[in-house]
Structure formats: structure tokens, C-alpha cells
Tab-separated table of N, CA, C and O in Angstrom:
chain	number	residue	atom	x	y	z
A	1	MET	N	-8.646	17.349	26.991
A	1	MET	CA	-9.600	17.362	25.884
A	1	MET	C	-8.852	17.740	24.600
A	1	MET	O	-8.163	18.749	24.551
A	2	ASN	N	-8.980	16.918	23.589
A	2	ASN	CA	-8.354	17.173	22.302
A	2	ASN	C	-9.384	17.815	21.372
A	2	ASN	O	-10.413	17.214	21.049
A	3	ILE	N	-9.090	19.036	20.928
A	3	ILE	CA	-10.028	19.796	20.096
A	3	ILE	C	-10.323	19.065	18.780
A	3	ILE	O	-11.436	19.118	18.257
A	4	TYR	N	-9.331	18.349	18.249
A	4	TYR	CA	-9.536	17.643	16.981
A	4	TYR	C	-10.444	16.428	17.150
A	4	TYR	O	-11.212	16.092	16.246
A	5	ASP	N	-10.361	15.787	18.305
A	5	ASP	CA	-11.284	14.680	18.574
A	5	ASP	C	-12.719	15.204	18.619
A	5	ASP	O	-13.638	14.585	18.070
A	6	LYS	N	-12.911	16.333	19.277
A	6	LYS	CA	-14.258	16.932	19.352
A	6	LYS	C	-14.736	17.362	17.961
A	6	LYS	O	-15.915	17.214	17.634
A	7	THR	N	-13.814	17.889	17.158
A	7	THR	CA	-14.165	18.299	15.797
A	7	THR	C	-14.628	17.094	14.988
A	7	THR	O	-15.621	17.167	14.256
A	8	ASN	N	-13.900	15.980	15.140
A	8	ASN	CA	-14.288	14.759	14.430
A	8	ASN	C	-15.628	14.234	14.920
A	8	ASN	O	-16.433	13.726	14.131
A	9	GLU	N	-15.892	14.360	16.208
A	9	GLU	CA	-17.204	13.959	16.753
A	9	GLU	C	-18.316	14.813	16.138
A	9	GLU	O	-19.376	14.300	15.776
A	10	LEU	N	-18.059	16.119	16.045
A	10	LEU	CA	-19.045	17.025	15.457
A	10	LEU	C	-19.280	16.676	13.987
A	10	LEU	O	-20.426	16.622	13.532
A	11	ALA	N	-18.198	16.419	13.257
A	11	ALA	CA	-18.332	16.061	11.841
A	11	ALA	C	-19.154	14.783	11.686
A	11	ALA	O	-20.014	14.688	10.795
A	12	LYS	N	-18.905	13.803	12.547
A	12	LYS	CA	-19.656	12.543	12.492
A	12	LYS	C	-21.136	12.789	12.808
A	12	LYS	O	-22.024	12.259	12.132
A	13	ALA	N	-21.391	13.621	13.811
A	13	ALA	CA	-22.775	13.928	14.174
A	13	ALA	C	-23.491	14.638	13.027
A	13	ALA	O	-24.664	14.357	12.752
A	14	LEU	N	-22.799	15.539	12.353
A	14	LEU	CA	-23.410	16.227	11.215
A	14	LEU	C	-23.752	15.235	10.100
A	14	LEU	O	-24.829	15.301	9.518
A	15	LYS	N	-22.829	14.333	9.805
A	15	LYS	CA	-23.075	13.344	8.753
A	15	LYS	C	-24.275	12.467	9.060
A	15	LYS	O	-24.950	11.975	8.163
A	16	GLU	N	-24.536	12.261	10.351
A	16	GLU	CA	-25.613	11.372	10.770
A	16	GLU	C	-26.921	12.108	11.090
A	16	GLU	O	-27.922	11.458	11.401
A	17	CYS	N	-26.918	13.438	10.999
A	17	CYS	CA	-28.127	14.176	11.382
A	17	CYS	C	-29.229	14.006	10.335
A	17	CYS	O	-28.977	13.658	9.176
A	18	GLN	N	-30.452	14.245	10.751
A	18	GLN	CA	-31.610	14.042	9.887
A	18	GLN	C	-31.570	14.917	8.641
A	18	GLN	O	-31.978	14.491	7.557
A	19	GLU	N	-31.053	16.118	8.773
A	19	GLU	CA	-31.002	17.033	7.626
A	19	GLU	C	-30.130	16.465	6.512
A	19	GLU	O	-30.494	16.543	5.331
A	20	VAL	N	-28.987	15.884	6.868
A	20	VAL	CA	-28.114	15.275	5.857
A	20	VAL	C	-28.799	14.061	5.241
A	20	VAL	O	-28.746	13.860	4.027
A	21	LYS	N	-29.462	13.277	6.053
A	21	LYS	CA	-30.205	12.120	5.526
A	21	LYS	C	-31.290	12.592	4.554
A	21	LYS	O	-31.503	11.975	3.502
A	22	ASP	N	-31.962	13.683	4.899
A	22	ASP	CA	-33.010	14.222	4.027
A	22	ASP	C	-32.432	14.733	2.708
A	22	ASP	O	-33.045	14.561	1.644
A	23	ILE	N	-31.258	15.361	2.767
A	23	ILE	CA	-30.604	15.840	1.542
A	23	ILE	C	-30.244	14.659	0.654
A	23	ILE	O	-30.521	14.664	-0.549
A	24	LYS	N	-29.659	13.635	1.235
A	24	LYS	CA	-29.294	12.447	0.456
A	24	LYS	C	-30.515	11.791	-0.168
A	24	LYS	O	-30.484	11.381	-1.342
A	25	SER	N	-31.583	11.698	0.591
A	25	SER	CA	-32.810	11.080	0.094
A	25	SER	C	-33.389	11.885	-1.072
A	25	SER	O	-33.754	11.318	-2.111
A	26	ALA	N	-33.471	13.194	-0.901
A	26	ALA	CA	-34.008	14.047	-1.971
A	26	ALA	C	-33.122	13.984	-3.206
A	26	ALA	O	-33.617	13.893	-4.336
A	27	MET	N	-31.807	14.007	-3.019
A	27	MET	CA	-30.892	13.945	-4.159
A	27	MET	C	-31.044	12.616	-4.903
A	27	MET	O	-30.990	12.591	-6.134
A	28	SER	N	-31.238	11.556	-4.170
A	28	SER	CA	-31.424	10.248	-4.795
A	28	SER	C	-32.668	10.249	-5.682
A	28	SER	O	-32.641	9.736	-6.812
A	29	LEU	N	-33.746	10.832	-5.190
A	29	LEU	CA	-34.980	10.899	-5.979
A	29	LEU	C	-34.818	11.814	-7.187
A	29	LEU	O	-35.323	11.516	-8.272
A	30	ILE	N	-34.105	12.910	-7.010
A	30	ILE	CA	-33.876	13.848	-8.117
A	30	ILE	C	-33.026	13.190	-9.192
A	30	ILE	O	-33.272	13.366	-10.387
A	31	GLU	N	-32.030	12.417	-8.787
A	31	GLU	CA	-31.155	11.719	-9.741
A	31	GLU	C	-31.947	10.773	-10.638
A	31	GLU	O	-31.564	10.532	-11.785
A	32	GLN	N	-33.043	10.246	-10.145
A	32	GLN	CA	-33.851	9.296	-10.903
A	32	GLN	C	-34.778	9.985	-11.898
A	32	GLN	O	-35.323	9.346	-12.794
A	33	ASP	N	-34.951	11.297	-11.743
A	33	ASP	CA	-35.836	12.079	-12.614
A	33	ASP	C	-34.967	13.034	-13.431
A	33	ASP	O	-34.529	14.065	-12.930
A	34	LEU	N	-34.702	12.667	-14.681
A	34	LEU	CA	-33.752	13.425	-15.496
A	34	LEU	C	-34.145	14.886	-15.672
A	34	LEU	O	-33.284	15.767	-15.682
A	35	GLU	N	-35.421	15.172	-15.795
A	35	GLU	CA	-35.864	16.560	-15.964
A	35	GLU	C	-35.603	17.363	-14.687
A	35	GLU	O	-35.114	18.493	-14.742
A	36	SER	N	-35.918	16.781	-13.547
A	36	SER	CA	-35.648	17.463	-12.276
A	36	SER	C	-34.156	17.684	-12.098
A	36	SER	O	-33.721	18.760	-11.673
A	37	LYS	N	-33.379	16.679	-12.422
A	37	LYS	CA	-31.926	16.772	-12.306
A	37	LYS	C	-31.389	17.887	-13.191
A	37	LYS	O	-30.564	18.700	-12.763
A	38	ARG	N	-31.848	17.958	-14.424
A	38	ARG	CA	-31.398	18.992	-15.355
A	38	ARG	C	-31.767	20.382	-14.859
A	38	ARG	O	-30.954	21.301	-14.886
A	39	MET	N	-33.009	20.532	-14.401
A	39	MET	CA	-33.458	21.835	-13.901
A	39	MET	C	-32.625	22.277	-12.697
A	39	MET	O	-32.224	23.434	-12.605
A	40	LEU	N	-32.381	21.360	-11.776
A	40	LEU	CA	-31.602	21.687	-10.587
A	40	LEU	C	-30.166	22.038	-10.959
A	40	LEU	O	-29.615	23.020	-10.440
A	41	GLU	N	-29.563	21.268	-11.860
A	41	GLU	CA	-28.196	21.551	-12.281
A	41	GLU	C	-28.105	22.917	-12.947
A	41	GLU	O	-27.154	23.666	-12.711
A	42	ASP	N	-29.089	23.262	-13.772
A	42	ASP	CA	-29.112	24.570	-14.424
A	42	ASP	C	-29.213	25.687	-13.390
A	42	ASP	O	-28.504	26.690	-13.467
A	43	PHE	N	-30.090	25.499	-12.416
A	43	PHE	CA	-30.252	26.494	-11.357
A	43	PHE	C	-28.954	26.668	-10.577
A	43	PHE	O	-28.514	27.789	-10.327
A	44	ARG	N	-28.327	25.558	-10.186
A	44	ARG	CA	-27.079	25.616	-9.411
A	44	ARG	C	-25.976	26.306	-10.214
A	44	ARG	O	-25.191	27.077	-9.668
A	45	LYS	N	-25.921	26.031	-11.513
A	45	LYS	CA	-24.915	26.659	-12.376
A	45	LYS	C	-25.120	28.172	-12.420
A	45	LYS	O	-24.173	28.941	-12.249
A	46	ARG	N	-26.354	28.592	-12.633
A	46	ARG	CA	-26.649	30.028	-12.677
A	46	ARG	C	-26.384	30.682	-11.327
A	46	ARG	O	-25.857	31.794	-11.258
A	47	GLN	N	-26.747	29.981	-10.263
A	47	GLN	CA	-26.508	30.482	-8.907
A	47	GLN	C	-25.007	30.680	-8.667
A	47	GLN	O	-24.578	31.705	-8.138
A	48	MET	N	-24.198	29.714	-9.073
A	48	MET	CA	-22.750	29.786	-8.905
A	48	MET	C	-22.167	30.937	-9.716
A	48	MET	O	-21.293	31.665	-9.231
A	49	GLU	N	-22.648	31.110	-10.927
A	49	GLU	CA	-22.162	32.205	-11.774
A	49	GLU	C	-22.431	33.555	-11.119
A	49	GLU	O	-21.556	34.430	-11.092
A	50	ILE	N	-23.625	33.723	-10.579
A	50	ILE	CA	-23.969	34.987	-9.917
A	50	ILE	C	-23.108	35.189	-8.677
A	50	ILE	O	-22.603	36.286	-8.434
A	51	GLN	N	-22.909	34.136	-7.892
A	51	GLN	CA	-22.080	34.255	-6.689
A	51	GLN	C	-20.644	34.617	-7.036
A	51	GLN	O	-20.025	35.446	-6.371
A	52	GLN	N	-20.101	34.013	-8.090
A	52	GLN	CA	-18.739	34.333	-8.508
A	52	GLN	C	-18.638	35.777	-8.972
A	52	GLN	O	-17.667	36.465	-8.666
A	53	ARG	N	-19.624	36.229	-9.715
A	53	ARG	CA	-19.635	37.627	-10.153
A	53	ARG	C	-19.692	38.565	-8.955
A	53	ARG	O	-18.990	39.572	-8.917
A	54	MET	N	-20.527	38.232	-7.982
A	54	MET	CA	-20.665	39.081	-6.798
A	54	MET	C	-19.344	39.142	-6.026
A	54	MET	O	-18.972	40.209	-5.527
A	55	MET	N	-18.641	38.014	-5.932
A	55	MET	CA	-17.374	37.988	-5.212
A	55	MET	C	-16.318	38.836	-5.919
A	55	MET	O	-15.404	39.342	-5.281
A	56	SER	N	-16.456	39.014	-7.231
A	56	SER	CA	-15.507	39.844	-7.967
A	56	SER	C	-15.993	41.293	-8.064
A	56	SER	O	-15.383	42.103	-8.748
A	57	GLY	N	-17.093	41.598	-7.374
A	57	GLY	CA	-17.585	42.974	-7.315
A	57	GLY	C	-18.599	43.331	-8.377
A	57	GLY	O	-19.038	44.477	-8.444
A	58	ASP	N	-18.985	42.389	-9.217
A	58	ASP	CA	-19.965	42.627	-10.278
A	58	ASP	C	-21.342	42.215	-9.767
A	58	ASP	O	-21.717	41.056	-9.822
A	59	MET	N	-22.080	43.184	-9.267
A	59	MET	CA	-23.385	42.896	-8.695
A	59	MET	C	-24.412	42.638	-9.797
A	59	MET	O	-24.450	43.356	-10.788
A	60	PRO	N	-25.226	41.585	-9.638
A	60	PRO	CA	-26.257	41.290	-10.647
A	60	PRO	C	-27.334	42.375	-10.648
A	60	PRO	O	-27.578	43.034	-9.636
A	61	SER	N	-27.952	42.498	-11.790
A	61	SER	CA	-29.025	43.486	-11.916
A	61	SER	C	-30.258	43.020	-11.143
A	61	SER	O	-30.384	41.837	-10.800
A	62	GLN	N	-31.153	43.948	-10.908
A	62	GLN	CA	-32.414	43.622	-10.240
A	62	GLN	C	-33.182	42.583	-11.054
A	62	GLN	O	-33.775	41.668	-10.499
A	63	ASP	N	-33.139	42.706	-12.382
A	63	ASP	CA	-33.823	41.747	-13.256
A	63	ASP	C	-33.259	40.336	-13.090
A	63	ASP	O	-34.018	39.365	-13.025
A	64	GLU	N	-31.927	40.239	-13.023
A	64	GLU	CA	-31.311	38.925	-12.842
A	64	GLU	C	-31.724	38.295	-11.522
A	64	GLU	O	-32.005	37.101	-11.455
A	65	MET	N	-31.735	39.105	-10.479
A	65	MET	CA	-32.120	38.587	-9.165
A	65	MET	C	-33.578	38.146	-9.164
A	65	MET	O	-33.915	37.111	-8.587
A	66	GLU	N	-34.441	38.907	-9.803
A	66	GLU	CA	-35.851	38.537	-9.893
A	66	GLU	C	-36.028	37.252	-10.699
A	66	GLU	O	-36.855	36.404	-10.347
A	67	GLN	N	-35.243	37.096	-11.771
A	67	GLN	CA	-35.307	35.865	-12.566
A	67	GLN	C	-34.895	34.662	-11.726
A	67	GLN	O	-35.526	33.601	-11.806
A	68	MET	N	-33.847	34.825	-10.913
A	68	MET	CA	-33.404	33.723	-10.057
A	68	MET	C	-34.473	33.390	-9.013
A	68	MET	O	-34.702	32.221	-8.719
A	69	GLU	N	-35.106	34.402	-8.460
A	69	GLU	CA	-36.181	34.156	-7.486
A	69	GLU	C	-37.342	33.412	-8.138
A	69	GLU	O	-37.894	32.480	-7.548
A	70	LYS	N	-37.702	33.814	-9.354
A	70	LYS	CA	-38.785	33.137	-10.071
A	70	LYS	C	-38.409	31.693	-10.388
A	70	LYS	O	-39.236	30.787	-10.250
A	71	LEU	N	-37.162	31.492	-10.803
A	71	LEU	CA	-36.697	30.145	-11.090
A	71	LEU	C	-36.724	29.292	-9.825
A	71	LEU	O	-37.154	28.134	-9.847
A	72	PHE	N	-36.311	29.863	-8.707
A	72	PHE	CA	-36.365	29.165	-7.423
A	72	PHE	C	-37.809	28.777	-7.098
A	72	PHE	O	-38.076	27.649	-6.679
A	73	ASP	N	-38.733	29.710	-7.302
A	73	ASP	CA	-40.150	29.434	-7.030
A	73	ASP	C	-40.676	28.301	-7.911
A	73	ASP	O	-41.417	27.429	-7.442
A	74	VAL	N	-40.284	28.306	-9.188
A	74	VAL	CA	-40.723	27.256	-10.105
A	74	VAL	C	-40.137	25.908	-9.672
A	74	VAL	O	-40.852	24.896	-9.617
A	75	LEU	N	-38.847	25.897	-9.346
A	75	LEU	CA	-38.218	24.652	-8.905
A	75	LEU	C	-38.862	24.132	-7.627
A	75	LEU	O	-38.981	22.924	-7.432
A	76	SER	N	-39.260	25.045	-6.763
A	76	SER	CA	-39.864	24.652	-5.489
A	76	SER	C	-41.217	23.982	-5.664
A	76	SER	O	-41.719	23.356	-4.728
A	77	LEU	N	-41.805	24.094	-6.841
A	77	LEU	CA	-43.058	23.390	-7.113
A	77	LEU	C	-42.819	21.892	-7.270
A	77	LEU	O	-43.725	21.091	-7.079
A	78	ASN	N	-41.583	21.527	-7.596
A	78	ASN	CA	-41.202	20.117	-7.700
A	78	ASN	C	-40.972	19.613	-6.271
A	78	ASN	O	-40.116	20.098	-5.555
A	79	LEU	N	-41.761	18.626	-5.858
A	79	LEU	CA	-41.740	18.148	-4.476
A	79	LEU	C	-40.348	17.713	-4.024
A	79	LEU	O	-39.903	18.068	-2.924
A	80	ASN	N	-39.638	16.960	-4.848
A	80	ASN	CA	-38.318	16.473	-4.446
A	80	ASN	C	-37.300	17.606	-4.342
A	80	ASN	O	-36.467	17.622	-3.432
A	81	ILE	N	-37.362	18.548	-5.257
A	81	ILE	CA	-36.454	19.693	-5.197
A	81	ILE	C	-36.792	20.556	-3.983
A	81	ILE	O	-35.897	21.042	-3.284
A	82	ARG	N	-38.088	20.727	-3.714
A	82	ARG	CA	-38.488	21.498	-2.527
A	82	ARG	C	-37.983	20.816	-1.258
A	82	ARG	O	-37.496	21.471	-0.336
A	83	ARG	N	-38.075	19.503	-1.198
A	83	ARG	CA	-37.551	18.763	-0.038
A	83	ARG	C	-36.049	18.999	0.105
A	83	ARG	O	-35.546	19.175	1.215
A	84	LEU	N	-35.339	18.992	-1.017
A	84	LEU	CA	-33.902	19.245	-0.993
A	84	LEU	C	-33.619	20.654	-0.470
A	84	LEU	O	-32.791	20.831	0.432
A	85	PHE	N	-34.297	21.648	-1.023
A	85	PHE	CA	-34.088	23.028	-0.586
A	85	PHE	C	-34.389	23.196	0.900
A	85	PHE	O	-33.652	23.877	1.622
A	86	ASP	N	-35.462	22.578	1.365
A	86	ASP	CA	-35.827	22.675	2.783
A	86	ASP	C	-34.762	22.041	3.672
A	86	ASP	O	-34.375	22.608	4.696
A	87	ALA	N	-34.293	20.859	3.285
A	87	ALA	CA	-33.262	20.182	4.080
A	87	ALA	C	-31.961	20.971	4.061
A	87	ALA	O	-31.279	21.090	5.087
A	88	GLU	N	-31.606	21.544	2.917
A	88	GLU	CA	-30.388	22.365	2.835
A	88	GLU	C	-30.508	23.600	3.722
A	88	GLU	O	-29.545	23.985	4.388
A	89	ARG	N	-31.683	24.202	3.734
A	89	ARG	CA	-31.899	25.380	4.584
A	89	ARG	C	-31.751	25.006	6.054
A	89	ARG	O	-31.106	25.712	6.835
A	90	ARG	N	-32.320	23.864	6.445
A	90	ARG	CA	-32.220	23.432	7.848
A	90	ARG	C	-30.779	23.114	8.226
A	90	ARG	O	-30.316	23.475	9.314
A	91	LEU	N	-30.030	22.471	7.322
A	91	LEU	CA	-28.629	22.171	7.597
A	91	LEU	C	-27.813	23.457	7.689
A	91	LEU	O	-26.951	23.595	8.561
A	92	SER	N	-28.108	24.404	6.826
A	92	SER	CA	-27.424	25.698	6.871
A	92	SER	C	-27.659	26.397	8.209
A	92	SER	O	-26.737	26.990	8.786
A	93	THR	N	-28.877	26.309	8.718
A	93	THR	CA	-29.197	26.901	10.026
A	93	THR	C	-28.380	26.237	11.132
A	93	THR	O	-27.847	26.922	12.018
A	94	ILE	N	-28.252	24.926	11.068
A	94	ILE	CA	-27.454	24.201	12.068
A	94	ILE	C	-26.003	24.685	12.023
A	94	ILE	O	-25.396	24.965	13.058
A	95	ILE	N	-25.448	24.781	10.811
A	95	ILE	CA	-24.052	25.206	10.668
A	95	ILE	C	-23.871	26.646	11.162
A	95	ILE	O	-22.882	26.952	11.843
A	96	GLU	N	-24.825	27.518	10.859
A	96	GLU	CA	-24.767	28.900	11.368
A	96	GLU	C	-24.815	28.911	12.896
A	96	GLU	O	-24.071	29.674	13.536
A	97	ASP	N	-25.667	28.080	13.486
A	97	ASP	CA	-25.755	28.002	14.948
A	97	ASP	C	-24.449	27.509	15.553
A	97	ASP	O	-23.997	28.017	16.590
A	98	ILE	N	-23.827	26.520	14.914
A	98	ILE	CA	-22.545	26.004	15.395
A	98	ILE	C	-21.487	27.102	15.330
A	98	ILE	O	-20.730	27.308	16.288
A	99	ASN	N	-21.433	27.811	14.204
A	99	ASN	CA	-20.467	28.909	14.065
A	99	ASN	C	-20.680	29.979	15.122
A	99	ASN	O	-19.721	30.502	15.698
A	100	LYS	N	-21.935	30.310	15.384
A	100	LYS	CA	-22.236	31.327	16.399
A	100	LYS	C	-21.801	30.845	17.780
A	100	LYS	O	-21.208	31.602	18.557
A	101	THR	N	-22.064	29.592	18.092
A	101	THR	CA	-21.674	29.037	19.385
A	101	THR	C	-20.158	29.102	19.562
A	101	THR	O	-19.654	29.499	20.624
A	102	ILE	N	-19.422	28.738	18.519
A	102	ILE	CA	-17.964	28.783	18.587
A	102	ILE	C	-17.490	30.224	18.737
A	102	ILE	O	-16.649	30.527	19.590
A	103	SER	N	-18.032	31.121	17.929
A	103	SER	CA	-17.637	32.533	18.010
A	103	SER	C	-17.955	33.124	19.375
A	103	SER	O	-17.136	33.837	19.960
A	104	ASP	N	-19.136	32.826	19.886
A	104	ASP	CA	-19.535	33.343	21.195
A	104	ASP	C	-18.618	32.834	22.299
A	104	ASP	O	-18.331	33.554	23.259
A	105	SER	N	-18.124	31.602	22.157
A	105	SER	CA	-17.258	31.038	23.196
A	105	SER	C	-15.903	31.740	23.252
A	105	SER	O	-15.215	31.683	24.273
A	106	LEU	N	-15.529	32.413	22.186
A	106	LEU	CA	-14.244	33.111	22.121
A	106	LEU	C	-14.368	34.620	22.272
A	106	LEU	O	-13.375	35.340	22.186
A	107	GLN	N	-15.570	35.072	22.492
A	107	GLN	CA	-15.859	36.499	22.526
A	107	GLN	C	-15.018	37.240	23.575
A	107	GLN	O	-14.557	38.346	23.324
A	108	ASP	N	-14.782	36.627	24.709
A	108	ASP	CA	-14.048	37.314	25.766
A	108	ASP	C	-12.585	37.554	25.401
A	108	ASP	O	-11.919	38.390	25.999
A	109	LEU	N	-12.059	36.858	24.406
A	109	LEU	CA	-10.676	37.094	23.956
A	109	LEU	C	-10.494	38.487	23.365
A	109	LEU	O	-9.405	39.027	23.360
A	110	TYR	N	-11.556	39.024	22.865
A	110	TYR	CA	-11.502	40.306	22.157
A	110	TYR	C	-12.268	41.401	22.893
A	110	TYR	O	-12.876	42.269	22.297
A	111	GLY	N	-12.238	41.338	24.200
A	111	GLY	CA	-12.879	42.371	25.011
A	111	GLY	C	-14.377	42.405	24.874
A	111	GLY	O	-14.986	43.467	24.983
A	112	GLY	N	-15.013	41.256	24.642
A	112	GLY	CA	-16.475	41.196	24.576
A	112	GLY	C	-17.047	41.584	23.242
A	112	GLY	O	-18.257	41.640	23.082
A	113	GLN	N	-16.201	41.875	22.240
A	113	GLN	CA	-16.702	42.245	20.926
A	113	GLN	C	-17.053	40.981	20.152
A	113	GLN	O	-16.382	39.959	20.250
A	114	SER	N	-18.103	41.065	19.368
A	114	SER	CA	-18.492	39.938	18.528
A	114	SER	C	-17.453	39.724	17.440
A	114	SER	O	-16.869	40.680	16.948
A	115	LEU	N	-17.251	38.466	17.106
A	115	LEU	CA	-16.310	38.137	16.022
A	115	LEU	C	-16.972	38.281	14.692
A	115	LEU	O	-18.093	38.116	14.488
């Protein structure tokens, strides 16, 4: 068994899964609506800025986090953006499950401790 062949099979399966198809479909609809596209791009930019700050140890204020939550709630009122967020959440769950499965399979290497 070649581990890289299996990895490529997994990558192909992910590309073909319903969640990825749903993300592509939602993104296509968002691209056609300039206001939705602008709002989503603004949200992603702000989200990235906060994540970068957090990685450098600069934690956002409670107010900033509440503003991002409110912005997320407002964006979620847009049906296409909500579909995108839902599909991204489902794909993220799949990836987390895959990571857990891989980690669990190697657990015995480290005396039964979780990775």
C-alpha cells in the first residue's frame, strides 16, 4: 500500500464531495451579486486581520469580537452567503474528522496519549 496513492485518493474524494460542490455553487452565486461579493470580501479581510493579530499574540477586544459576530449574523441573512458558510462548516467538520482518524490511528506510537 502506497500512502501517497491513498492521500491522492482522499484528495480526489474531497474535491468531489457534496460540501465542495455546495461551496462552489454558493461562490458562483455570490460572484454574480456584487454587493454580496463585497460584503463577503470585507468580512474575510477583517477575519484574516484578527486571526493574524491573534497569531502574533494581540488578542482582539471583546467589542471587536462582538462586532465580528454581528457582522457574521448580518451576512448570514443573505441566503447565498449562509449557504456558503454552512457548506464551509460541514467541510471543516469532515477535515477535522479525517485529522482525528489519522491521529487516533497513530496513538499507540506514543503510549496511548492523544496527539
